[in-house]
PDB file of C-alpha atoms in Angstrom:
ATOM      1  CA  UNK A   1       0.000   0.000   0.000  1.00 42.00           C
ATOM      2  CA  UNK A   2       2.857   2.390   0.711  1.00 43.00           C
ATOM      3  CA  UNK A   3       4.218   1.767  -2.796  1.00 43.00           C
ATOM      4  CA  UNK A   4       0.925   3.005  -4.239  1.00 45.00           C
ATOM      5  CA  UNK A   5       1.206   6.208  -2.248  1.00 44.00           C
ATOM      6  CA  UNK A   6      -1.706   5.280   0.014  1.00 45.00           C
ATOM      7  CA  UNK A   7      -0.057   4.333   3.287  1.00 45.00           C
ATOM      8  CA  UNK A   8      -1.877   2.838   6.233  1.00 42.00           C
ATOM      9  CA  UNK A   9      -1.020   5.893   8.332  1.00 41.00           C
ATOM     10  CA  UNK A  10      -2.369   8.885   6.465  1.00 46.00           C
ATOM     11  CA  UNK A  11      -0.536  12.187   6.916  1.00 46.00           C
ATOM     12  CA  UNK A  12      -3.858  13.791   7.845  1.00 46.00           C
ATOM     13  CA  UNK A  13      -6.081  13.648  10.903  1.00 44.00           C
ATOM     14  CA  UNK A  14      -9.186  12.882   8.832  1.00 54.00           C
ATOM     15  CA  UNK A  15     -11.107   9.898   7.544  1.00 63.00           C
ATOM     16  CA  UNK A  16      -9.789   7.889   4.616  1.00 63.00           C
ATOM     17  CA  UNK A  17     -12.842   8.729   2.492  1.00 67.00           C
ATOM     18  CA  UNK A  18     -12.489  12.476   3.136  1.00 68.00           C
ATOM     19  CA  UNK A  19      -8.748  12.341   2.492  1.00 64.00           C
ATOM     20  CA  UNK A  20      -9.483  10.757  -0.878  1.00 64.00           C
ATOM     21  CA  UNK A  21     -12.416  12.882  -2.056  1.00 65.00           C
ATOM     22  CA  UNK A  22     -12.002  16.266  -0.285  1.00 72.00           C
ATOM     23  CA  UNK A  23      -8.705  16.382   1.619  1.00 75.00           C
ATOM     24  CA  UNK A  24      -7.420  19.148   3.819  1.00 78.00           C
ATOM     25  CA  UNK A  25      -4.553  21.067   2.204  1.00 81.00           C
ATOM     26  CA  UNK A  26      -2.527  22.878   4.838  1.00 83.00           C
ATOM     27  CA  UNK A  27       1.096  22.082   4.041  1.00 84.00           C
ATOM     28  CA  UNK A  28       3.564  20.907   1.445  1.00 85.00           C
ATOM     29  CA  UNK A  29       3.183  17.383   2.815  1.00 86.00           C
ATOM     30  CA  UNK A  30      -0.522  17.443   1.949  1.00 85.00           C
ATOM     31  CA  UNK A  31       0.254  18.654  -1.570  1.00 87.00           C
ATOM     32  CA  UNK A  32       2.952  15.998  -2.002  1.00 90.00           C
ATOM     33  CA  UNK A  33       0.573  13.284  -0.794  1.00 88.00           C
ATOM     34  CA  UNK A  34      -2.083  14.392  -3.283  1.00 87.00           C
ATOM     35  CA  UNK A  35       0.509  14.597  -6.049  1.00 90.00           C
ATOM     36  CA  UNK A  36       1.417  10.955  -5.476  1.00 92.00           C
ATOM     37  CA  UNK A  37      -2.257  10.005  -5.327  1.00 89.00           C
ATOM     38  CA  UNK A  38      -2.983  11.898  -8.544  1.00 91.00           C
ATOM     39  CA  UNK A  39      -0.023  10.281 -10.276  1.00 95.00           C
ATOM     40  CA  UNK A  40      -1.343   6.805  -9.515  1.00 95.00           C
ATOM     41  CA  UNK A  41      -4.903   7.725 -10.474  1.00 93.00           C
ATOM     42  CA  UNK A  42      -3.738   9.138 -13.817  1.00 95.00           C
ATOM     43  CA  UNK A  43      -1.634   6.023 -14.407  1.00 96.00           C
ATOM     44  CA  UNK A  44      -4.714   3.873 -13.760  1.00 95.00           C
ATOM     45  CA  UNK A  45      -6.799   5.981 -16.153  1.00 94.00           C
ATOM     46  CA  UNK A  46      -4.034   5.826 -18.777  1.00 95.00           C
ATOM     47  CA  UNK A  47      -3.871   2.034 -18.616  1.00 94.00           C
ATOM     48  CA  UNK A  48      -7.659   1.746 -18.848  1.00 91.00           C
ATOM     49  CA  UNK A  49      -7.825   4.061 -21.877  1.00 90.00           C
ATOM     50  CA  UNK A  50      -5.264   1.800 -23.550  1.00 87.00           C
ATOM     51  CA  UNK A  51      -6.883  -1.505 -22.607  1.00 85.00           C
ATOM     52  CA  UNK A  52     -10.620  -0.761 -22.977  1.00 79.00           C
ATOM     53  CA  UNK A  53     -10.455   0.170 -26.710  1.00 74.00           C
ATOM     54  CA  UNK A  54      -8.877  -3.224 -27.369  1.00 72.00           C
ATOM     55  CA  UNK A  55     -12.249  -4.822 -26.670  1.00 71.00           C
ATOM     56  CA  UNK A  56     -13.705  -2.767 -29.521  1.00 63.00           C
ATOM     57  CA  UNK A  57     -11.245  -4.244 -32.001  1.00 62.00           C
ATOM     58  CA  UNK A  58     -13.418  -7.352 -32.263  1.00 62.00           C
ATOM     59  CA  UNK A  59     -16.201  -5.222 -33.767  1.00 63.00           C
ATOM     60  CA  UNK A  60     -13.903  -3.494 -36.257  1.00 58.00           C
ATOM     61  CA  UNK A  61     -14.655  -4.591 -39.820  1.00 66.00           C
ATOM     62  CA  UNK A  62     -11.814  -2.850 -41.600  1.00 65.00           C
ATOM     63  CA  UNK A  63      -8.086  -2.444 -41.011  1.00 68.00           C
ATOM     64  CA  UNK A  64      -8.534   1.309 -40.965  1.00 72.00           C
ATOM     65  CA  UNK A  65     -10.903   1.015 -38.001  1.00 69.00           C
ATOM     66  CA  UNK A  66      -8.376  -1.140 -36.136  1.00 70.00           C
ATOM     67  CA  UNK A  67      -5.622   1.413 -36.747  1.00 76.00           C
ATOM     68  CA  UNK A  68      -7.816   4.335 -35.628  1.00 76.00           C
ATOM     69  CA  UNK A  69      -8.930   2.552 -32.437  1.00 75.00           C
ATOM     70  CA  UNK A  70      -5.371   1.497 -31.550  1.00 79.00           C
ATOM     71  CA  UNK A  71      -3.977   4.976 -32.266  1.00 86.00           C
ATOM     72  CA  UNK A  72      -6.741   6.604 -30.248  1.00 86.00           C
ATOM     73  CA  UNK A  73      -5.963   4.385 -27.259  1.00 86.00           C
ATOM     74  CA  UNK A  74      -2.222   5.073 -27.480  1.00 91.00           C
ATOM     75  CA  UNK A  75      -2.694   8.843 -27.687  1.00 93.00           C
ATOM     76  CA  UNK A  76      -4.987   8.890 -24.652  1.00 93.00           C
ATOM     77  CA  UNK A  77      -2.575   6.649 -22.751  1.00 95.00           C
ATOM     78  CA  UNK A  78       0.250   9.131 -23.309  1.00 96.00           C
ATOM     79  CA  UNK A  79      -2.040  12.083 -22.546  1.00 97.00           C
ATOM     80  CA  UNK A  80      -3.217  10.774 -19.173  1.00 97.00           C
ATOM     81  CA  UNK A  81       0.046   9.178 -18.070  1.00 97.00           C
ATOM     82  CA  UNK A  82       2.196  12.218 -18.859  1.00 97.00           C
ATOM     83  CA  UNK A  83      -0.543  14.354 -17.344  1.00 97.00           C
ATOM     84  CA  UNK A  84      -0.093  12.301 -14.179  1.00 96.00           C
ATOM     85  CA  UNK A  85       3.612  13.119 -14.241  1.00 97.00           C
ATOM     86  CA  UNK A  86       2.686  16.799 -14.469  1.00 96.00           C
ATOM     87  CA  UNK A  87       0.265  16.414 -11.553  1.00 95.00           C
ATOM     88  CA  UNK A  88       3.043  14.794  -9.520  1.00 95.00           C
ATOM     89  CA  UNK A  89       5.250  17.790 -10.276  1.00 94.00           C
ATOM     90  CA  UNK A  90       2.575  20.281  -9.271  1.00 91.00           C
ATOM     91  CA  UNK A  91       1.686  21.532 -12.762  1.00 94.00           C
ATOM     92  CA  UNK A  92      -1.567  23.478 -12.697  1.00 94.00           C
ATOM     93  CA  UNK A  93      -1.908  23.085 -16.451  1.00 96.00           C
ATOM     94  CA  UNK A  94      -1.577  19.288 -16.300  1.00 96.00           C
ATOM     95  CA  UNK A  95      -3.996  19.014 -13.373  1.00 95.00           C
ATOM     96  CA  UNK A  96      -6.540  21.239 -15.137  1.00 96.00           C
ATOM     97  CA  UNK A  97      -6.426  19.632 -18.588  1.00 96.00           C
ATOM     98  CA  UNK A  98      -6.517  16.058 -17.246  1.00 96.00           C
ATOM     99  CA  UNK A  99      -9.496  16.914 -15.045  1.00 96.00           C
ATOM    100  CA  UNK A 100     -11.308  18.745 -17.864  1.00 95.00           C
ATOM    101  CA  UNK A 101     -10.978  15.976 -20.446  1.00 94.00           C
ATOM    102  CA  UNK A 102     -11.837  13.211 -17.995  1.00 94.00           C
ATOM    103  CA  UNK A 103     -14.766  15.193 -16.534  1.00 93.00           C
ATOM    104  CA  UNK A 104     -16.243  15.707 -20.013  1.00 89.00           C
ATOM    105  CA  UNK A 105     -16.009  12.001 -20.702  1.00 87.00           C
ATOM    106  CA  UNK A 106     -17.482  11.161 -17.295  1.00 88.00           C
ATOM    107  CA  UNK A 107     -20.362  13.597 -17.758  1.00 84.00           C
ATOM    108  CA  UNK A 108     -21.290  12.017 -21.064  1.00 82.00           C
ATOM    109  CA  UNK A 109     -21.023   8.527 -19.591  1.00 81.00           C
ATOM    110  CA  UNK A 110     -23.175   9.390 -16.571  1.00 80.00           C
ATOM    111  CA  UNK A 111     -25.880  10.906 -18.754  1.00 77.00           C
ATOM    112  CA  UNK A 112     -26.035   8.037 -21.225  1.00 77.00           C
ATOM    113  CA  UNK A 113     -25.457   4.966 -19.029  1.00 78.00           C
ATOM    114  CA  UNK A 114     -27.364   3.371 -16.136  1.00 81.00           C
ATOM    115  CA  UNK A 115     -25.863   3.362 -12.652  1.00 79.00           C
ATOM    116  CA  UNK A 116     -23.222   0.645 -12.388  1.00 82.00           C
ATOM    117  CA  UNK A 117     -19.845  -0.080 -10.819  1.00 85.00           C
ATOM    118  CA  UNK A 118     -18.113   1.589 -13.792  1.00 81.00           C
ATOM    119  CA  UNK A 119     -20.417   4.610 -13.321  1.00 81.00           C
ATOM    120  CA  UNK A 120     -19.347   4.973  -9.693  1.00 87.00           C
ATOM    121  CA  UNK A 121     -15.645   4.422 -10.459  1.00 88.00           C
ATOM    122  CA  UNK A 122     -15.628   7.142 -13.123  1.00 89.00           C
ATOM    123  CA  UNK A 123     -17.391   9.541 -10.753  1.00 88.00           C
ATOM    124  CA  UNK A 124     -14.906   8.819  -7.945  1.00 88.00           C
ATOM    125  CA  UNK A 125     -11.894   9.265 -10.268  1.00 91.00           C
ATOM    126  CA  UNK A 126     -13.307  12.594 -11.449  1.00 92.00           C
ATOM    127  CA  UNK A 127     -13.612  13.808  -7.845  1.00 89.00           C
ATOM    128  CA  UNK A 128     -10.035  12.710  -7.069  1.00 88.00           C
ATOM    129  CA  UNK A 129      -8.728  14.524 -10.152  1.00 92.00           C
ATOM    130  CA  UNK A 130     -10.554  17.646  -9.013  1.00 92.00           C
ATOM    131  CA  UNK A 131      -8.897  17.304  -5.583  1.00 88.00           C
ATOM    132  CA  UNK A 132      -5.510  17.328  -7.311  1.00 87.00           C
ATOM    133  CA  UNK A 133      -6.464  20.398  -9.315  1.00 91.00           C
ATOM    134  CA  UNK A 134      -7.558  22.104  -6.102  1.00 90.00           C
ATOM    135  CA  UNK A 135      -4.298  21.181  -4.359  1.00 87.00           C
ATOM    136  CA  UNK A 136      -2.065  22.543  -7.136  1.00 88.00           C
ATOM    137  CA  UNK A 137      -3.925  25.865  -7.226  1.00 89.00           C
ATOM    138  CA  UNK A 138      -3.846  26.265  -3.450  1.00 87.00           C
ATOM    139  CA  UNK A 139      -0.116  25.447  -3.334  1.00 84.00           C
ATOM    140  CA  UNK A 140       0.556  27.999  -6.082  1.00 82.00           C
ATOM    141  CA  UNK A 141      -0.731  30.760  -3.778  1.00 83.00           C
ATOM    142  CA  UNK A 142       1.764  29.966  -1.028  1.00 80.00           C
ATOM    143  CA  UNK A 143       4.856  32.102  -0.607  1.00 70.00           C
ATOM    144  CA  UNK A 144       8.009  30.152  -1.585  1.00 75.00           C
ATOM    145  CA  UNK A 145      10.344  29.440   1.285  1.00 72.00           C
ATOM    146  CA  UNK A 146       7.661  29.445   3.965  1.00 76.00           C
ATOM    147  CA  UNK A 147       7.057  26.493   6.255  1.00 75.00           C
ATOM    148  CA  UNK A 148       3.717  25.604   4.666  1.00 72.00           C
ATOM    149  CA  UNK A 149       5.215  25.457   1.166  1.00 74.00           C
ATOM    150  CA  UNK A 150       8.092  23.154   2.130  1.00 81.00           C
ATOM    151  CA  UNK A 151       7.827  19.772   0.420  1.00 83.00           C
ATOM    152  CA  UNK A 152       9.063  16.556   2.063  1.00 87.00           C
ATOM    153  CA  UNK A 153      12.289  15.057   0.673  1.00 89.00           C
ATOM    154  CA  UNK A 154      11.866  12.621  -2.190  1.00 90.00           C
ATOM    155  CA  UNK A 155      12.932   9.034  -1.645  1.00 89.00           C
ATOM    156  CA  UNK A 156      14.902   6.764  -3.954  1.00 87.00           C
ATOM    157  CA  UNK A 157      15.423   3.600  -1.923  1.00 87.00           C
ATOM    158  CA  UNK A 158      13.079   1.261  -3.813  1.00 92.00           C
ATOM    159  CA  UNK A 159      11.798   0.876  -7.350  1.00 92.00           C
ATOM    160  CA  UNK A 160       8.470   2.326  -6.213  1.00 90.00           C
ATOM    161  CA  UNK A 161      10.252   5.377  -4.810  1.00 90.00           C
ATOM    162  CA  UNK A 162      12.130   5.890  -8.064  1.00 93.00           C
ATOM    163  CA  UNK A 163       8.930   5.494 -10.109  1.00 95.00           C
ATOM    164  CA  UNK A 164       6.916   7.919  -7.976  1.00 94.00           C
ATOM    165  CA  UNK A 165       9.526  10.382  -6.695  1.00 93.00           C
ATOM    166  CA  UNK A 166      12.549  10.403  -9.016  1.00 94.00           C
ATOM    167  CA  UNK A 167      11.216   9.570 -12.485  1.00 96.00           C
ATOM    168  CA  UNK A 168       8.571  12.353 -12.668  1.00 96.00           C
ATOM    169  CA  UNK A 169      10.926  15.150 -11.568  1.00 94.00           C
ATOM    170  CA  UNK A 170      13.563  13.976 -14.060  1.00 96.00           C
ATOM    171  CA  UNK A 171      11.329  13.533 -17.110  1.00 97.00           C
ATOM    172  CA  UNK A 172       8.768  16.352 -16.681  1.00 97.00           C
ATOM    173  CA  UNK A 173      11.053  19.282 -17.646  1.00 96.00           C
ATOM    174  CA  UNK A 174      12.016  17.400 -20.828  1.00 96.00           C
ATOM    175  CA  UNK A 175       8.470  16.590 -22.004  1.00 97.00           C
ATOM    176  CA  UNK A 176       6.492  19.522 -20.610  1.00 96.00           C
ATOM    177  CA  UNK A 177       6.355  21.583 -23.832  1.00 97.00           C
ATOM    178  CA  UNK A 178       5.476  18.608 -26.115  1.00 97.00           C
ATOM    179  CA  UNK A 179       2.764  17.722 -23.608  1.00 97.00           C
ATOM    180  CA  UNK A 180       1.260  21.194 -23.949  1.00 97.00           C
ATOM    181  CA  UNK A 181       1.008  20.639 -27.698  1.00 97.00           C
ATOM    182  CA  UNK A 182      -0.477  17.159 -27.294  1.00 96.00           C
ATOM    183  CA  UNK A 183      -2.989  18.479 -24.759  1.00 96.00           C
ATOM    184  CA  UNK A 184      -4.117  21.215 -27.133  1.00 95.00           C
ATOM    185  CA  UNK A 185      -4.698  18.625 -29.866  1.00 95.00           C
ATOM    186  CA  UNK A 186      -6.576  16.279 -27.530  1.00 94.00           C
ATOM    187  CA  UNK A 187      -8.716  19.148 -26.242  1.00 93.00           C
ATOM    188  CA  UNK A 188      -9.484  20.303 -29.793  1.00 93.00           C
ATOM    189  CA  UNK A 189     -10.497  16.826 -30.971  1.00 89.00           C
ATOM    190  CA  UNK A 190     -12.533  16.252 -27.799  1.00 87.00           C
ATOM    191  CA  UNK A 191     -14.467  19.499 -28.131  1.00 86.00           C
ATOM    192  CA  UNK A 192     -14.987  18.842 -31.851  1.00 87.00           C
ATOM    193  CA  UNK A 193     -16.352  15.398 -31.028  1.00 80.00           C
ATOM    194  CA  UNK A 194     -18.802  16.765 -28.467  1.00 78.00           C
ATOM    195  CA  UNK A 195     -19.984  19.481 -30.850  1.00 79.00           C
ATOM    196  CA  UNK A 196     -20.617  16.847 -33.514  1.00 77.00           C
ATOM    197  CA  UNK A 197     -22.444  14.695 -30.969  1.00 72.00           C
ATOM    198  CA  UNK A 198     -24.661  17.562 -29.858  1.00 72.00           C
ATOM    199  CA  UNK A 199     -25.391  18.507 -33.463  1.00 74.00           C
ATOM    200  CA  UNK A 200     -26.382  14.938 -34.299  1.00 72.00           C
ATOM    201  CA  UNK A 201     -28.751  14.713 -31.322  1.00 65.00           C
ATOM    202  CA  UNK A 202     -30.325  18.080 -32.095  1.00 65.00           C
ATOM    203  CA  UNK A 203     -31.374  17.012 -35.579  1.00 62.00           C
TER     204      UNK A 203
END
């Protein structure tokens, strides 16, 4: 559990449910905890966006459909996983764009599907992503160098530590600008898709 960033002893004096859905944000430790949580949530979403489209390949009748579905899954995997890296590094842009795109998808799913386990999971993930967005914006208002803005030291003792603490801070500065471009493209295609969907239903 500690490897996943959800230790048995939470760094907050609050219930586990509240710490997950609407946590208190009073210090750099709280922000760091939520960054780790957001990183794992985005990684989960990224894997699901890569795996779930594979089930649609069985219904594809043409090679072009297979290529489009596979490419779509790969692009969303990169978008959400790298977005998780940005969330881990406290990027307000990454936290905002990941939440926005996932919230749009969740809203459509909730409106068009009956209540189910998947329905509840998507709603919970959306709330967690909003918590990360909230944490990054609150932390951005703190004065650098103050006690509340101080982040805990990053560990590197285990593979999990390297994956969660070392890898994001090493790779994010190198891929931040390309991620901005990818995010703009994903946002454009997403909005275009929703406009087309609304137009089709209005006819």
